[in-house]
XYZ file of C-alpha atoms in Angstrom:
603
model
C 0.000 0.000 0.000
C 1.316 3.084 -1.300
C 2.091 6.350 1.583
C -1.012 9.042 2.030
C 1.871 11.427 2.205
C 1.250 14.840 0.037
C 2.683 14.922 -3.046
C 5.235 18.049 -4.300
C 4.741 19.489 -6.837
C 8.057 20.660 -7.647
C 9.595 17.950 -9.956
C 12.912 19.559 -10.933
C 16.111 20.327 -9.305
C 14.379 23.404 -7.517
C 13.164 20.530 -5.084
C 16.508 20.909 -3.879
C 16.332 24.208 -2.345
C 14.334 22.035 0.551
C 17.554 21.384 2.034
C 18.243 25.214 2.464
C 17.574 25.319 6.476
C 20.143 22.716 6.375
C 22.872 24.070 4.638
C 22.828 27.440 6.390
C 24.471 26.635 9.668
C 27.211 25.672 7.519
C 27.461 29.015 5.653
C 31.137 29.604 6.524
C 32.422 26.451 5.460
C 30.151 26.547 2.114
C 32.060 30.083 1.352
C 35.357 28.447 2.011
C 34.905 25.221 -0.111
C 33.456 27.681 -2.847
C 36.654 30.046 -2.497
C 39.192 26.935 -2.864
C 36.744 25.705 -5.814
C 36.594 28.783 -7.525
C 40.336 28.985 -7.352
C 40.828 25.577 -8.493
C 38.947 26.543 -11.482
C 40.752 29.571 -11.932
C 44.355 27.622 -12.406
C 42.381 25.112 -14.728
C 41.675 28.286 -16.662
C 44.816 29.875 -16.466
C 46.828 26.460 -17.972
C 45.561 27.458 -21.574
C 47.112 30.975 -20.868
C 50.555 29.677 -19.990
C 50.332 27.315 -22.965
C 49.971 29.870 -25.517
C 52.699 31.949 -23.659
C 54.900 28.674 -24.248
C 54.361 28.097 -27.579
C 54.453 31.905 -28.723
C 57.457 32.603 -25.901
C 59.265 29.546 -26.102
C 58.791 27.535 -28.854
C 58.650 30.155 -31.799
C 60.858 32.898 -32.917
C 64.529 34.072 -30.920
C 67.742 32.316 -30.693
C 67.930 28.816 -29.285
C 69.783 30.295 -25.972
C 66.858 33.093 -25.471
C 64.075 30.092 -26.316
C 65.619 27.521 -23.706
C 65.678 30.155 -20.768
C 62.373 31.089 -21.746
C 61.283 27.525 -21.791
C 62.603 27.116 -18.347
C 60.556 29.926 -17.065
C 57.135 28.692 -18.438
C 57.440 25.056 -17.445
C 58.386 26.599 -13.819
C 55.061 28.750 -14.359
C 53.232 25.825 -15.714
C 54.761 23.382 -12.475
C 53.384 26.669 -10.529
C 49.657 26.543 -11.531
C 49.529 22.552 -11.173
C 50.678 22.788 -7.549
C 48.265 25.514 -6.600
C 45.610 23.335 -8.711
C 46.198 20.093 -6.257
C 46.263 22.202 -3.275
C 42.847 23.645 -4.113
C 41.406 20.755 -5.442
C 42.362 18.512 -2.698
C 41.344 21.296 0.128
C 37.779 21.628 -2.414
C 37.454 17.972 -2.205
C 37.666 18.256 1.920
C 35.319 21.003 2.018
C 32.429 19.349 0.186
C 32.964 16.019 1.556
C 32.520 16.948 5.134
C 29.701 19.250 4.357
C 27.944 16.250 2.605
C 28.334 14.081 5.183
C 27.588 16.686 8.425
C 24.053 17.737 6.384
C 22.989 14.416 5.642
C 23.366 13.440 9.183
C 21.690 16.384 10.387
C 18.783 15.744 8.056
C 17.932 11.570 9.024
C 18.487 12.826 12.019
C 15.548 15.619 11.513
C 13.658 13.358 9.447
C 13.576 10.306 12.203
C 12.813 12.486 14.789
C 9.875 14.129 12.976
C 8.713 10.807 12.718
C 8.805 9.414 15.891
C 6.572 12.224 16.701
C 3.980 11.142 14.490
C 0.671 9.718 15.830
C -0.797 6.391 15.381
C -2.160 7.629 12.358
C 0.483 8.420 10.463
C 1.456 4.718 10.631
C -1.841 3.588 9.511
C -1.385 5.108 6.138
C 2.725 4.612 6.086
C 4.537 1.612 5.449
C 7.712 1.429 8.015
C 9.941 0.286 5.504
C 8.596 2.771 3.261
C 10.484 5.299 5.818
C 13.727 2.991 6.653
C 13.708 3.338 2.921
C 13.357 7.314 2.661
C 16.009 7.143 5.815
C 18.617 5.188 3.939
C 18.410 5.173 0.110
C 16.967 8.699 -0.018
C 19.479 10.967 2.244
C 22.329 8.707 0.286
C 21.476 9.896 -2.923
C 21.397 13.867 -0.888
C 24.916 13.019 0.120
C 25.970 11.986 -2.901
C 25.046 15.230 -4.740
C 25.726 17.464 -1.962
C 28.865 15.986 -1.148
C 30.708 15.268 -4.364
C 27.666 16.315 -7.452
C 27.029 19.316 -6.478
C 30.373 20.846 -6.170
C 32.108 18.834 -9.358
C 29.093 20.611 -11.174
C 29.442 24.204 -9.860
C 33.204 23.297 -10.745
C 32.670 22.560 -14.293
C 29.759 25.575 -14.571
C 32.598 27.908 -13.578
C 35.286 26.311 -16.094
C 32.761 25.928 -18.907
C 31.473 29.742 -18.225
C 35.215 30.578 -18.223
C 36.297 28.587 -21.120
C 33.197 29.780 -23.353
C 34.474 33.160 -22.319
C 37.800 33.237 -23.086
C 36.781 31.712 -26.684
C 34.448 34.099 -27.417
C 36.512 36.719 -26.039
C 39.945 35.503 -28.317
C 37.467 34.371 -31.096
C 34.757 36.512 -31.070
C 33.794 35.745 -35.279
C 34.196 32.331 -34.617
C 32.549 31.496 -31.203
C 29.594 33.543 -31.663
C 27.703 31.009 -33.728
C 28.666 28.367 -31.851
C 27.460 30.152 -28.672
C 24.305 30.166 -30.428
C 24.344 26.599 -31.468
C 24.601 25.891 -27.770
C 21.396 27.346 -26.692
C 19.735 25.275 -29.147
C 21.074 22.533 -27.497
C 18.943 23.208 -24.341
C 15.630 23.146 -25.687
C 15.705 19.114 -25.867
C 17.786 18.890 -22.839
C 14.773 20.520 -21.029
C 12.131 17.969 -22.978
C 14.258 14.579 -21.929
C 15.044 16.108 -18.438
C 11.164 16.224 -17.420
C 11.075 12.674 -18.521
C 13.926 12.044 -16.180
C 13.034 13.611 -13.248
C 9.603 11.820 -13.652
C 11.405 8.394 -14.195
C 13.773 9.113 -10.776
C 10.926 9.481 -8.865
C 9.476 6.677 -9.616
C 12.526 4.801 -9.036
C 12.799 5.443 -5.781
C 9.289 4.942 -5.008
C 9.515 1.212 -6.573
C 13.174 0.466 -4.154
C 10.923 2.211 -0.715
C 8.458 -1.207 -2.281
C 10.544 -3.106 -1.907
C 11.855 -1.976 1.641
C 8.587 -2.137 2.972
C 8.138 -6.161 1.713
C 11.391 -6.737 3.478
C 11.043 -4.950 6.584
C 6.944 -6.437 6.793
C 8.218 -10.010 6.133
C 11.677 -10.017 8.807
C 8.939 -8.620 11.800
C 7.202 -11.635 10.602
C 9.398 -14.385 10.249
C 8.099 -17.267 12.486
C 4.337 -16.674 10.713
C 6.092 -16.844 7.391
C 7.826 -19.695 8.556
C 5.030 -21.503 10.266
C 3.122 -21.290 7.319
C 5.706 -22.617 4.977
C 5.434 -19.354 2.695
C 9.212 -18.288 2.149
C 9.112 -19.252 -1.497
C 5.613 -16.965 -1.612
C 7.474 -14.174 -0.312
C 10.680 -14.713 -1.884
C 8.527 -14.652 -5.029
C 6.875 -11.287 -3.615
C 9.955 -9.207 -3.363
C 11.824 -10.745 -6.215
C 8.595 -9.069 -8.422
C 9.041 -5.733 -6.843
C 12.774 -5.585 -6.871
C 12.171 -6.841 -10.973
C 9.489 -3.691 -11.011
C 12.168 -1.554 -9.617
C 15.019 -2.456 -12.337
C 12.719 -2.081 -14.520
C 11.670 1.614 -13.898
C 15.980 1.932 -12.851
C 16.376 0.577 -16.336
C 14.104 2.648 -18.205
C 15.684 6.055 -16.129
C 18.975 5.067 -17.474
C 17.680 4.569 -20.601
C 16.349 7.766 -21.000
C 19.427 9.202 -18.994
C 21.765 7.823 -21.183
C 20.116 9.599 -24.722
C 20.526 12.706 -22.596
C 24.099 12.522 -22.325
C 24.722 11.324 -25.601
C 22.663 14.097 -26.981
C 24.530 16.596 -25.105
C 28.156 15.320 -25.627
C 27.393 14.994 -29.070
C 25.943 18.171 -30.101
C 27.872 20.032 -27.948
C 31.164 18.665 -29.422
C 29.875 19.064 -32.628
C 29.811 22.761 -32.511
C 32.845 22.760 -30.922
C 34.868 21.178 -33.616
C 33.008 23.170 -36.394
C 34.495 26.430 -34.316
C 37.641 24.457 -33.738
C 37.955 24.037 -37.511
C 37.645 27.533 -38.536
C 40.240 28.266 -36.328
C 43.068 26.348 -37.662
C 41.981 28.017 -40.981
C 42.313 31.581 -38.994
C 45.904 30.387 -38.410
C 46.601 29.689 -42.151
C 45.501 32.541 -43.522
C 48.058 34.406 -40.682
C 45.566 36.226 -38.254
C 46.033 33.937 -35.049
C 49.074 32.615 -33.776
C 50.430 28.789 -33.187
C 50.129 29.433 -29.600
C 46.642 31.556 -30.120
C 45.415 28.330 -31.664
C 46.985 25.913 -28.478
C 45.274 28.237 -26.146
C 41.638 27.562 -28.048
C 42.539 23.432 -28.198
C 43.030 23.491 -24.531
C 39.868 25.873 -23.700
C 37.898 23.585 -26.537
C 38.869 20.594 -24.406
C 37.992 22.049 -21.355
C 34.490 23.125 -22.290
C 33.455 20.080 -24.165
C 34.812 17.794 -20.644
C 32.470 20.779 -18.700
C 29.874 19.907 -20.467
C 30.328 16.482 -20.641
C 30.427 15.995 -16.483
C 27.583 17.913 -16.339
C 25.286 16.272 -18.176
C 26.341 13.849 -15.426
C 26.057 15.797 -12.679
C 22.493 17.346 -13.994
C 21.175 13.283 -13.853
C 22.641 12.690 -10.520
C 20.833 15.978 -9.564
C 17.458 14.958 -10.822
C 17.836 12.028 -8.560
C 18.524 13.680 -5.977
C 15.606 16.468 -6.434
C 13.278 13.232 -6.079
C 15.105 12.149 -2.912
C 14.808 15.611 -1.558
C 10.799 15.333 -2.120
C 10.427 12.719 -0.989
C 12.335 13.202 2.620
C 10.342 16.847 2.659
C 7.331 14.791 2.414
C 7.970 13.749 5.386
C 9.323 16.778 7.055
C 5.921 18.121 5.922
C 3.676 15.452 7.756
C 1.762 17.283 10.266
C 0.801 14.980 13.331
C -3.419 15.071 13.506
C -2.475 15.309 17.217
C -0.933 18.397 17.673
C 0.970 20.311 20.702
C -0.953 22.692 22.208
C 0.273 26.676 21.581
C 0.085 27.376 25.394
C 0.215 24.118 27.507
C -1.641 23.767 31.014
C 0.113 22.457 33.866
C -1.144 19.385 35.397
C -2.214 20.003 39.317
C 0.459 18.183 41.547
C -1.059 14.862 42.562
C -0.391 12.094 46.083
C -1.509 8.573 44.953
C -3.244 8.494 41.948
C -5.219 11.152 39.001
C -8.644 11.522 38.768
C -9.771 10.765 34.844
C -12.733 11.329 32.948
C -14.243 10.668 30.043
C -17.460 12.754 28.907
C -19.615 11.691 25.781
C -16.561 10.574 23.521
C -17.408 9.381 20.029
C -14.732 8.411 18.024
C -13.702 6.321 14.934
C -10.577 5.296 13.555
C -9.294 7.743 10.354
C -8.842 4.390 8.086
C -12.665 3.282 9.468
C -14.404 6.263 9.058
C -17.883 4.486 8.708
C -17.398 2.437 12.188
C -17.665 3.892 15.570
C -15.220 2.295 17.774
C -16.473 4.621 21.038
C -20.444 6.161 20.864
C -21.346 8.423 23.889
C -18.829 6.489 26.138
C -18.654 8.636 29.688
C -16.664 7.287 32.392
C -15.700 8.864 35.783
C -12.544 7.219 37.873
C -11.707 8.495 40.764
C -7.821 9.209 41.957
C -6.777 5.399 43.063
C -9.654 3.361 42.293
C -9.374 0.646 39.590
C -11.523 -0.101 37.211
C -11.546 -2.788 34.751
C -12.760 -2.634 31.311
C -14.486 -6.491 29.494
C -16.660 -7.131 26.881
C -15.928 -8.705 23.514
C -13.453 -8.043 20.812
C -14.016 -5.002 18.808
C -15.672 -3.579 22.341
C -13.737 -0.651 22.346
C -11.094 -1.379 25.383
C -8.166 -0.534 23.930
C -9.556 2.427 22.306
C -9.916 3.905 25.566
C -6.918 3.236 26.614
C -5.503 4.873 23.100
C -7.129 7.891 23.468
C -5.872 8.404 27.151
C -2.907 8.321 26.138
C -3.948 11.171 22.904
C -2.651 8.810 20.008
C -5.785 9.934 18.781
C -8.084 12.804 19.090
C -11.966 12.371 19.850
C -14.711 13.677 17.233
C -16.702 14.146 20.075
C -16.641 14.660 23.916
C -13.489 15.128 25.614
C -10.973 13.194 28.131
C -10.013 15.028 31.330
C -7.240 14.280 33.518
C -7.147 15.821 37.040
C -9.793 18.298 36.076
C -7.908 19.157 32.691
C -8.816 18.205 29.132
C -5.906 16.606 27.413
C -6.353 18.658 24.969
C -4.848 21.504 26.780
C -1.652 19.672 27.946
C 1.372 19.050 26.429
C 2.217 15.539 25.238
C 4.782 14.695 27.572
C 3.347 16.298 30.453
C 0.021 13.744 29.934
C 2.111 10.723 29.280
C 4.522 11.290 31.540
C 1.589 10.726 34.524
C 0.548 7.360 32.712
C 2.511 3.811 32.757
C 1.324 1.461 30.118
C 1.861 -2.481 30.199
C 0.679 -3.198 26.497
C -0.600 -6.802 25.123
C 2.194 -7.251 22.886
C 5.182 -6.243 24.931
C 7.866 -4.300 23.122
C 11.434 -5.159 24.302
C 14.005 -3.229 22.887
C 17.658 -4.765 20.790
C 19.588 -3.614 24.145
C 20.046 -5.105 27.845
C 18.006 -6.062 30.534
C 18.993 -3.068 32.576
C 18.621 -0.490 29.962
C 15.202 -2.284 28.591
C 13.530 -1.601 32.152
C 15.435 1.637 32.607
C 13.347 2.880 29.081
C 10.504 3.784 31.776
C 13.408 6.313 33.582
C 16.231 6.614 32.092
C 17.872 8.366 35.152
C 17.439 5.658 37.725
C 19.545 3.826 39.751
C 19.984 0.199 39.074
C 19.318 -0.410 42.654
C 15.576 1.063 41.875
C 15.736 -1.099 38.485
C 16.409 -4.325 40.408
C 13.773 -3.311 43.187
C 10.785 -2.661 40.259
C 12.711 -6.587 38.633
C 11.830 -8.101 42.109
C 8.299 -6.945 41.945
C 7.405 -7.950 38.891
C 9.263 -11.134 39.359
C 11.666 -10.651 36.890
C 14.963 -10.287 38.992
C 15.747 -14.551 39.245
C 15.880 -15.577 35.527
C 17.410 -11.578 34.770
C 20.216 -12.892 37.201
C 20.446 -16.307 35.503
C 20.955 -15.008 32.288
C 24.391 -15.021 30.918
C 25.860 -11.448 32.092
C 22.613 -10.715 34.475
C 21.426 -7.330 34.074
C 24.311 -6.625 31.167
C 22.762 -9.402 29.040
C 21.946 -8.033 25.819
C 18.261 -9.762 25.006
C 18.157 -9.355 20.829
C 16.271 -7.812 18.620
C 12.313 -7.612 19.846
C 13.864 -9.806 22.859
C 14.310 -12.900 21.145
C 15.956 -14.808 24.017
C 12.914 -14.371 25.979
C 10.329 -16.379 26.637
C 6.498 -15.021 25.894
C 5.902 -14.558 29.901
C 9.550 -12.667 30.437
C 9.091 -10.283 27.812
C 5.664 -9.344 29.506
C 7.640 -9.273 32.993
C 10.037 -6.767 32.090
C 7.174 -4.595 30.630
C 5.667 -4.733 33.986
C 8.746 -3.851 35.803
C 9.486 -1.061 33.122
C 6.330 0.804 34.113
C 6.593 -0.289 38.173
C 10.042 1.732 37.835
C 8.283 4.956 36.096
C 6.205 4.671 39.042
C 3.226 6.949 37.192
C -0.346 8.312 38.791
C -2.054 6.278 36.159
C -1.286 2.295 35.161
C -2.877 0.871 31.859
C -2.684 -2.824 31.762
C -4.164 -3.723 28.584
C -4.004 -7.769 28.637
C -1.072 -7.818 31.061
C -0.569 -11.025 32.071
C -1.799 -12.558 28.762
C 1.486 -14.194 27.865
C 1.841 -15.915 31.592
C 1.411 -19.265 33.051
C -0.895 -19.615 35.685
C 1.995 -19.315 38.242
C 3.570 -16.585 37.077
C 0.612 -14.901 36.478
C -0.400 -15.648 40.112
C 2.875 -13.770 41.221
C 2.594 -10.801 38.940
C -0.943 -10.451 39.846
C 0.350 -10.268 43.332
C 3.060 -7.691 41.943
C 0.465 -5.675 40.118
C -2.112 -4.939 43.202
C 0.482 -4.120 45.354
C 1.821 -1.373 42.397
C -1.913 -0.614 42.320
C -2.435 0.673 46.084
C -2.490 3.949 45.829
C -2.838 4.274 42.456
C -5.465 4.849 39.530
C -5.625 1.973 37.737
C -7.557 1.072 34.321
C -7.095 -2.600 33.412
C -8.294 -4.763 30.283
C -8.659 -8.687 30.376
C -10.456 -11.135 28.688
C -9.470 -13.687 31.700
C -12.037 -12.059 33.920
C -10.253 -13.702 37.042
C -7.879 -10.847 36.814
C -10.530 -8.346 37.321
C -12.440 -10.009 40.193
C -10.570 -7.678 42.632
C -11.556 -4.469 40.994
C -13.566 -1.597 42.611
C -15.850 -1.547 39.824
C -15.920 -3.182 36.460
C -17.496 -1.182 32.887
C -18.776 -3.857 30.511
C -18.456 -2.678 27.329
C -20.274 -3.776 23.643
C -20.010 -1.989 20.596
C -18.322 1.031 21.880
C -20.726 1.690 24.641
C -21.265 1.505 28.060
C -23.656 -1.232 29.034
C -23.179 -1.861 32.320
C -21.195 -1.231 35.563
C -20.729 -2.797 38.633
C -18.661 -5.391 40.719
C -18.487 -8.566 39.267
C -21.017 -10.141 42.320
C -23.469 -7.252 41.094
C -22.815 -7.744 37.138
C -22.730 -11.814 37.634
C -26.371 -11.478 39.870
C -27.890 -9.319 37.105
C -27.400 -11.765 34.284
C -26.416 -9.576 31.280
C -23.396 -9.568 28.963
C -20.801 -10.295 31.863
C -22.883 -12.874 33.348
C -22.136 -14.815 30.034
C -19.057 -13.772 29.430
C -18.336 -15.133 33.178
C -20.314 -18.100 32.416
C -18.371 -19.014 29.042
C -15.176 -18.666 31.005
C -15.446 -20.516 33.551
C -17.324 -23.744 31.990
C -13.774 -23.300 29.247
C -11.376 -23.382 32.458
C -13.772 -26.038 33.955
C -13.774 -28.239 31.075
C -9.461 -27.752 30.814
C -9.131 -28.585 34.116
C -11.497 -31.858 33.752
C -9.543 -32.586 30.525
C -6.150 -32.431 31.768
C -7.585 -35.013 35.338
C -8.450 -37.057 32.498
């Protein structure tokens, strides 16, 4: 599925001037690398200069004494300009290649922290590989031109202004014609470079594909795997990596004519003005070394030209890159900052929350409600649990708490203040979540439970391990606390990646807990001991909790039955059990399962 991102609609190399507000921290270096490139240029320029002065001074007319000292001299000259061309080529080549890599850092790094701002909905529309692949592919091809392109074509601009001067300017009869055989020449450049730039874009767009088959598939393996589909995938990216040569092939293709339409016609009128210059020198009105001079500035055009029809694809490319990584520079978060935040009243124990006539659907579900009129009123430390079916709306609740999304209708309060009006971190960082699927990070234990405070002490880490009974196999592991546990903590078992979620939030130690399904990956006796863990975190405390197992939720002060998005009944579960609506079967269903596993496993 292809990004809801908003399409530029710049599609030439003025997409480029996006990465302005990066380069102009960097002004002072920029004017440096374009002083030692502009003077690079100039001793490429002055070489034809100091070859007609050898010819004319050294070669031709005098005495053999006079035309060896003389020769002497210009070769020293000559030695001159080359060493003052390396120095100022090599300190050019310094220049630009630290400024290409410092700006390309500096923009991932913008562009991956813009999007780790981005709501939950941004993510529902956008592919994750689709931004590894704007991450990695797109700010290389940036680098590329601003570190190396961009300057070897300002280079060759300035020697190919320079050298069409000086011809024109020594020449002036011959080189005017030609000058205006070279503005023909751009009128098709224009035509094939639109084609291009249209073909570069959709390169890239075919390789982010790609990316996001790969990066679905890896996150997936075991399923694959389970399922025996790794040829069916295999299959899968092979046909969008083919779709992406193809559209690569056809760019080159098209890239290619450009060049070859360039070189040629440009070279053409070159050698038609070179010709009627060696007839200038037969007829006696320029000089041998007149005639050098023109060779070398003939050369040194035609090679201009000739890298920058180069340079002017590579640019394209990286105008499309540049779009695309604006894109999502652009991306504005539906959940926006407030302009002047409210500060949250200090709070003992737990936060009062509310939620008043919320309606609310999810952007890719516009047509279904997943909350209608839902009102809820917890008070600072009481728990409340939250059952009913799938699709009930539990975790939407919980969602919207938190302001991943935004209601249509109603509002959220916490401690008396709509979440509306508070800043982001200031709401979150009052609420602890323990999530369903629990996220463990390609780093150690300690650091994995630390991600609820970074600043803590690892005696506090081990004291939140020990409560949510994750300290004994943490110590048994390999290096204890310093053991690294793999990518989405793949040397963990179901149960101890949910443990060290639990201790992660017992360690952030917040007003407000969210445990959506948290002991859903445990055995009965570790969930017995976290459930111990959990009510003692809870004391205190306001506490919202989501379970299918209902046992969990027995201990609750009150508990919301939810269907379809709406409230349909409250109550403890003695009350809700007695009054025989959708709990009382929910209950009922339950138990006579655990009943009939129990009498199955006596068996």
């Amino acid at each position: 599925m292809k990004p809801d991102l908003v399409r530029s609609a710049a599609r030439s190399p003025r997409a480029l001037r996006g990465l302005l507000p990066f380069l102009r921290p960097y002004r002072g270096r920029i004017a440096l690398a374009l002083l030692f490139l502009l003077g690079a240029a100039a001793t490429t320029l002055a070489l034809p200069v100091a070859l007609k002065s050898l010819i004319d001074g050294g070669l031709v007319g005098g005495n053999t004494g006079e035309r060896v000292l003389a020769l002497r001299g210009h070769f020293l000259a000559l030695f001159g300009v080359g060493v003052a061309m390396g120095v100022l080529s090599a300190a050019r080549f310094y220049m630009v290649s630290w400024l290409g890599e410092r700006i390309t850092a500096d923009l991932r790094n913008a562009v991956y922290a813009h999007v780790v701002r981005q709501s939950p909905e941004f993510f529902e529309t956008t592919q994750t590989g689709e931004v590894l692949s704007r991450l990695t592919t797109d700010t290389t091809l940036v680098q590329t031109v601003v570190g190396s392109s961009f300057s070897l074509g300002l280079r060759n601009t300035v020697m190919g202004i320079g050298a069409l001067g000086m011809l024109v300017a020594t020449n002036p009869r011959v080189m005017l014609p030609v000058l205006g055989i070279l503005a023909l020449v751009v009128l098709p450049t224009l035509v094939i470079g639109r084609r291009v730039r249209r073909l570069s874009r959709a390169s890239q767009d075919r390789v982010a594909d790609s990316s996001a088959i790969a990066a679905e598939v890896l996150n997936a393996i075991p399923v694959v795997q389970s399922y025996a589909q790794q040829q069916r995938e295999a299959a899968r990216f092979d046909g969008a990596t083919e779709r992406a040569f193809e559209t690569a092939r056809r760019r080159t293709q098209v890239r290619s004519v450009l060049v070859a339409f360039i070189i040629i016609a440009t070279f053409g009128a070159l050698l038609w003005g070179l010709y009627q210059g060696t007839q200038a020198v037969l007829r006696g009105d320029i000089t041998p070394g007149h005639l050098g001079q023109t060779v070398v500035y003939v050369i040194v055009l035609a090679g201009s030209v000739a890298v920058l029809s180069e340079v002017y694809g590579e640019l394209l490319r990286a105008a499309g890159a540049t779009e695309r990584l604006m894109e999502l520079l652009h991306a504005r978060s539906p959940v926006a900052e407030p302009v002047r935040p409210r500060a949250l009243p200090a709070v003992r124990g737990g936060s009062s929350v509310r939620f008043e006539g919320v309606g609310f659907h999810y952007p890719s579900r516009p047509t279904q409600p997943a909350l209608q009129d839902f009102s809820l009123d917890v008070r600072p430390g009481e728990t409340v649990a939250l059952v009913g079916p799938s699709g009930a709306g539990k975790s939407t609740v919980l969602q919207l708490l938190l302001r991943f999304y935004d209601v249509q209708a109603g509002r959220i309060l916490v401690d008396g203040v709509p979440v509306t009006e508070l800043s982001l971190d200031a709401l979150r960082g009052r609420i602890g979540l323990v999530p369903q699927d629990s996220t463990i990070f390609s780093a150690s234990a300690l650091d994995n439970i630390r991600y609820g405070r970074p600043d803590a002490r690892e005696t506090e880490v081990q004291a939140a391990a020990h409560a949510a009974f994750a300290h004994d196999f943490i110590s048994a592991l390999p290096e204890g606390y310093a053991t690294h546990l793999g990518e989405r903590g793949v040397r963990l078992s179901g149960g101890q990646r949910q443990r060290i979620s639990i201790a992660r939030a017992l360690l952030k130690n917040p007003p407000i807990l969210l445990l959506d399904e948290a002991t859903s990956a445990l055995d009965a006796e570790s969930e017995r001991m976290v459930q111990a863990a959990l009510e003692s975190a809870m004391q205190g405390r306001t506490t919202l909790v989501i379970a299918h197992r209902l046992a969990t939720v027995l201990r609750a002060d009150r508990i919301v039955v939810m269907d379809h998005g709406r409230v349909v009944d409250v109550g403890t579960h003695g009350e809700l059990v007695a009054r025989g609506g959708l709990y009382a079967r929910l209950a009922a269903m339950q138990f006579d399962l655990e009943n009939a596993r129990v009498g199955a496993v006596a068996g």
